PDB file of C-alpha atoms in Angstrom:
ATOM      1  CA  MET E   9     104.009  43.957  56.559  1.00 55.00           C
ATOM      2  CA  SER E  10     105.506  41.830  54.000  1.00 62.00           C
ATOM      3  CA  ARG E  11     107.430  38.730  54.850  1.00 66.00           C
ATOM      4  CA  PRO E  12     111.258  39.719  55.949  1.00 65.00           C
ATOM      5  CA  LYS E  13     114.080  38.828  53.655  1.00 77.00           C
ATOM      6  CA  TYR E  14     116.282  37.324  56.154  1.00 83.00           C
ATOM      7  CA  TRP E  15     115.635  34.193  58.338  1.00 86.00           C
ATOM      8  CA  TRP E  16     117.136  35.993  61.410  1.00 88.00           C
ATOM      9  CA  TYR E  17     115.200  39.132  61.258  1.00 88.00           C
ATOM     10  CA  ASP E  18     112.322  37.901  63.601  1.00 89.00           C
ATOM     11  CA  TYR E  19     114.960  36.439  65.957  1.00 88.00           C
ATOM     12  CA  VAL E  20     116.832  39.524  66.273  1.00 90.00           C
ATOM     13  CA  LYS E  21     113.577  41.594  66.875  1.00 89.00           C
ATOM     14  CA  LYS E  22     112.319  39.094  69.499  1.00 88.00           C
ATOM     15  CA  SER E  23     115.822  39.291  71.067  1.00 87.00           C
ATOM     16  CA  ILE E  24     115.811  43.068  71.353  1.00 87.00           C
ATOM     17  CA  MET E  25     112.288  43.087  72.839  1.00 88.00           C
ATOM     18  CA  HIS E  26     113.481  40.530  75.478  1.00 85.00           C
ATOM     19  CA  ASN E  27     116.523  42.271  76.083  1.00 82.00           C
ATOM     20  CA  LEU E  28     115.100  45.676  76.465  1.00 81.00           C
ATOM     21  CA  GLY E  29     111.953  44.595  78.115  1.00 69.00           C
ATOM     22  CA  THR E  30     113.513  42.492  81.019  1.00 68.00           C
ATOM     23  CA  GLY E  31     116.454  44.443  82.216  1.00 67.00           C
ATOM     24  CA  THR E  32     117.885  41.407  83.979  1.00 73.00           C
ATOM     25  CA  ALA E  33     121.319  40.016  83.751  1.00 78.00           C
ATOM     26  CA  PRO E  34     121.960  37.692  80.844  1.00 76.00           C
ATOM     27  CA  GLU E  35     121.891  34.139  81.829  1.00 82.00           C
ATOM     28  CA  THR E  36     123.191  32.465  78.380  1.00 85.00           C
ATOM     29  CA  TRP E  37     125.821  33.478  75.793  1.00 86.00           C
ATOM     30  CA  GLN E  38     123.319  34.440  73.304  1.00 84.00           C
ATOM     31  CA  GLU E  39     121.755  36.735  75.757  1.00 84.00           C
ATOM     32  CA  TYR E  40     124.947  38.103  76.599  1.00 87.00           C
ATOM     33  CA  LEU E  41     125.649  38.827  72.895  1.00 87.00           C
ATOM     34  CA  CYS E  42     122.406  40.395  72.436  1.00 86.00           C
ATOM     35  CA  ASP E  43     122.778  42.443  75.339  1.00 86.00           C
ATOM     36  CA  LYS E  44     126.201  43.901  74.265  1.00 89.00           C
ATOM     37  CA  ALA E  45     124.877  44.363  70.774  1.00 90.00           C
ATOM     38  CA  VAL E  46     121.931  46.383  71.798  1.00 90.00           C
ATOM     39  CA  LYS E  47     123.940  48.501  74.064  1.00 90.00           C
ATOM     40  CA  ASN E  48     126.505  49.379  71.498  1.00 93.00           C
ATOM     41  CA  VAL E  49     123.826  50.161  68.917  1.00 93.00           C
ATOM     42  CA  LEU E  50     121.591  52.484  71.306  1.00 92.00           C
ATOM     43  CA  ALA E  51     125.038  54.362  72.034  1.00 94.00           C
ATOM     44  CA  ARG E  52     125.710  55.016  68.397  1.00 94.00           C
ATOM     45  CA  THR E  53     121.989  55.549  67.781  1.00 93.00           C
ATOM     46  CA  LYS E  54     122.306  58.679  70.331  1.00 91.00           C
ATOM     47  CA  GLY E  55     124.858  60.161  68.126  1.00 92.00           C
ATOM     48  CA  GLN E  56     122.885  59.850  64.750  1.00 91.00           C
ATOM     49  CA  TYR E  57     120.867  62.587  63.158  1.00 91.00           C
ATOM     50  CA  ARG E  58     117.740  63.047  65.015  1.00 91.00           C
ATOM     51  CA  GLY E  59     119.001  60.391  67.575  1.00 91.00           C
ATOM     52  CA  GLU E  60     116.668  61.273  70.399  1.00 93.00           C
ATOM     53  CA  GLU E  61     113.773  60.816  68.437  1.00 94.00           C
ATOM     54  CA  ARG E  62     114.997  57.353  67.262  1.00 94.00           C
ATOM     55  CA  LEU E  63     115.467  56.480  70.682  1.00 94.00           C
ATOM     56  CA  LYS E  64     112.047  57.529  71.704  1.00 95.00           C
ATOM     57  CA  MET E  65     110.557  55.380  68.961  1.00 94.00           C
ATOM     58  CA  ILE E  66     112.769  52.422  70.061  1.00 93.00           C
ATOM     59  CA  ASP E  67     111.546  52.969  73.491  1.00 92.00           C
ATOM     60  CA  LEU E  68     107.849  53.147  72.666  1.00 93.00           C
ATOM     61  CA  VAL E  69     107.896  50.096  70.235  1.00 92.00           C
ATOM     62  CA  TYR E  70     110.605  47.698  71.549  1.00 90.00           C
ATOM     63  CA  ARG E  71     110.929  48.378  75.383  1.00 89.00           C
ATOM     64  CA  LYS E  72     107.646  49.623  76.470  1.00 89.00           C
ATOM     65  CA  ARG E  73     105.696  47.870  73.604  1.00 88.00           C
ATOM     66  CA  GLN E  74     102.833  50.488  73.937  1.00 90.00           C
ATOM     67  CA  TYR E  75     102.661  51.194  70.084  1.00 91.00           C
ATOM     68  CA  ASN E  76     103.346  49.557  66.796  1.00 92.00           C
ATOM     69  CA  LEU E  77     105.369  51.498  64.325  1.00 92.00           C
ATOM     70  CA  SER E  78     102.454  53.424  63.041  1.00 93.00           C
ATOM     71  CA  GLY E  79     101.327  54.511  66.528  1.00 94.00           C
ATOM     72  CA  ALA E  80     104.811  55.497  67.579  1.00 93.00           C
ATOM     73  CA  ALA E  81     105.094  57.471  64.469  1.00 94.00           C
ATOM     74  CA  VAL E  82     101.849  59.447  65.234  1.00 94.00           C
ATOM     75  CA  GLN E  83     103.029  59.966  68.908  1.00 93.00           C
ATOM     76  CA  LEU E  84     106.429  61.335  67.695  1.00 93.00           C
ATOM     77  CA  HIS E  85     104.829  63.330  64.667  1.00 95.00           C
ATOM     78  CA  ILE E  86     106.994  61.575  62.145  1.00 94.00           C
ATOM     79  CA  ALA E  87     106.010  59.743  58.943  1.00 95.00           C
ATOM     80  CA  GLU E  88     105.254  56.039  59.301  1.00 94.00           C
ATOM     81  CA  THR E  89     107.831  55.288  56.521  1.00 94.00           C
ATOM     82  CA  THR E  90     110.312  57.141  58.715  1.00 93.00           C
ATOM     83  CA  ALA E  91     109.633  55.189  61.725  1.00 93.00           C
ATOM     84  CA  CYS E  92     109.723  51.836  59.593  1.00 93.00           C
ATOM     85  CA  GLU E  93     113.117  52.922  58.175  1.00 94.00           C
ATOM     86  CA  TRP E  94     114.458  53.636  61.627  1.00 94.00           C
ATOM     87  CA  SER E  95     113.268  50.532  63.141  1.00 93.00           C
ATOM     88  CA  LYS E  96     114.705  48.547  60.147  1.00 92.00           C
ATOM     89  CA  GLU E  97     118.323  50.314  60.525  1.00 94.00           C
ATOM     90  CA  PHE E  98     118.175  49.386  64.360  1.00 94.00           C
ATOM     91  CA  VAL E  99     117.331  45.905  63.933  1.00 93.00           C
ATOM     92  CA  TYR E 100     120.026  45.532  60.975  1.00 94.00           C
ATOM     93  CA  ALA E 101     122.556  47.204  63.276  1.00 94.00           C
ATOM     94  CA  VAL E 102     121.739  44.768  65.922  1.00 93.00           C
ATOM     95  CA  ALA E 103     122.075  42.034  63.746  1.00 93.00           C
ATOM     96  CA  LYS E 104     125.384  43.256  62.352  1.00 93.00           C
ATOM     97  CA  GLU E 105     126.667  43.576  66.046  1.00 92.00           C
ATOM     98  CA  MET E 106     125.488  39.934  66.715  1.00 90.00           C
ATOM     99  CA  GLY E 107     127.245  38.567  63.695  1.00 89.00           C
ATOM    100  CA  PHE E 108     124.384  37.854  61.199  1.00 87.00           C
ATOM    101  CA  LEU E 109     125.655  40.186  58.628  1.00 84.00           C
TER     102      LEU E 109
END
């Protein structure tokens, strides 16, 4: 994968993984903001087109960390480009909720 365009992209991805992976109460203000942003975006994702598949992809890649995007695409029987697009949309939505956009 090429280098991300924005400086905050990796920070937001790692925050999502930490937030979804631990499931503990936030200890700092930054963790609270990330927790709130992820929950809001997950709720909105459920209502989107093919929302259940998107949530499964997010679960496999960010929460369980069983697969990378290519592997999750194979497991869900979707194109790899679709999985990359969904992941990017999710990260950008969380970043917008956190105030980076």
